[in-house]
């Protein structure tokens, strides 16, 4: 059986996948939640990660190592389903007065829309995602259970 796919946001990727020395309780919980699961990132997350070496003017060797690490994590492509999920999500959040509808949170909205379009749980430490309609968050409560359900698709990434 293939690993269950889990969308991870930029913070989780940076602190769990890249920051292997981070021993905080929060990161330890995230690591436990990822056992037996395949982390996937949204295109928004990949873009944010690729921005870091550019804006901070990293030396070529460091930037190449970092980029190689990013490329080892599958990225969920932006598809018409993701685009539609973003539009529907923003409208639903706006109607409910949820902050994810605000322009300043549009990066987070793309991450949430990706999770919704691919029907993936999202592993994040960001409170902005709480209360988002239909978004499944992978949380510490899921540790004692058998995850949040088996994957229902054969391919690694195929939107609904």
PDB file of N, CA and C in Angstrom, residues 53 58-67:
ATOM      1  N   UNK A  53      16.669  31.452  -1.586  1.00  0.00           N
ATOM      2  CA  UNK A  53      18.066  31.647  -1.989  1.00  0.00           C
ATOM      3  C   UNK A  53      18.270  32.900  -2.834  1.00  0.00           C
ATOM      4  N   UNK A  58      22.121  33.612  -1.539  1.00  0.00           N
ATOM      5  CA  UNK A  58      22.945  32.512  -1.070  1.00  0.00           C
ATOM      6  C   UNK A  58      24.046  32.221  -2.082  1.00  0.00           C
ATOM      7  N   UNK A  59      25.129  31.662  -1.587  1.00  0.00           N
ATOM      8  CA  UNK A  59      26.193  31.208  -2.479  1.00  0.00           C
ATOM      9  C   UNK A  59      25.640  30.082  -3.347  1.00  0.00           C
ATOM     10  N   UNK A  60      26.200  29.940  -4.534  1.00  0.00           N
ATOM     11  CA  UNK A  60      25.680  28.987  -5.522  1.00  0.00           C
ATOM     12  C   UNK A  60      25.577  27.568  -4.966  1.00  0.00           C
ATOM     13  N   UNK A  61      26.609  27.116  -4.268  1.00  0.00           N
ATOM     14  CA  UNK A  61      26.607  25.743  -3.759  1.00  0.00           C
ATOM     15  C   UNK A  61      25.481  25.526  -2.748  1.00  0.00           C
ATOM     16  N   UNK A  62      25.292  26.468  -1.845  1.00  0.00           N
ATOM     17  CA  UNK A  62      24.211  26.362  -0.855  1.00  0.00           C
ATOM     18  C   UNK A  62      22.850  26.391  -1.534  1.00  0.00           C
ATOM     19  N   UNK A  63      22.691  27.278  -2.499  1.00  0.00           N
ATOM     20  CA  UNK A  63      21.422  27.388  -3.220  1.00  0.00           C
ATOM     21  C   UNK A  63      21.116  26.095  -3.979  1.00  0.00           C
ATOM     22  N   UNK A  64      22.132  25.497  -4.583  1.00  0.00           N
ATOM     23  CA  UNK A  64      21.934  24.255  -5.331  1.00  0.00           C
ATOM     24  C   UNK A  64      21.542  23.105  -4.411  1.00  0.00           C
ATOM     25  N   UNK A  65      22.182  23.008  -3.246  1.00  0.00           N
ATOM     26  CA  UNK A  65      21.827  21.959  -2.282  1.00  0.00           C
ATOM     27  C   UNK A  65      20.386  22.131  -1.809  1.00  0.00           C
ATOM     28  N   UNK A  66      20.023  23.374  -1.508  1.00  0.00           N
ATOM     29  CA  UNK A  66      18.675  23.679  -1.048  1.00  0.00           C
ATOM     30  C   UNK A  66      17.646  23.340  -2.133  1.00  0.00           C
ATOM     31  N   UNK A  67      17.909  23.768  -3.356  1.00  0.00           N
ATOM     32  CA  UNK A  67      16.994  23.508  -4.470  1.00  0.00           C
ATOM     33  C   UNK A  67      16.843  22.008  -4.700  1.00  0.00           C
TER      34      UNK A  67
END
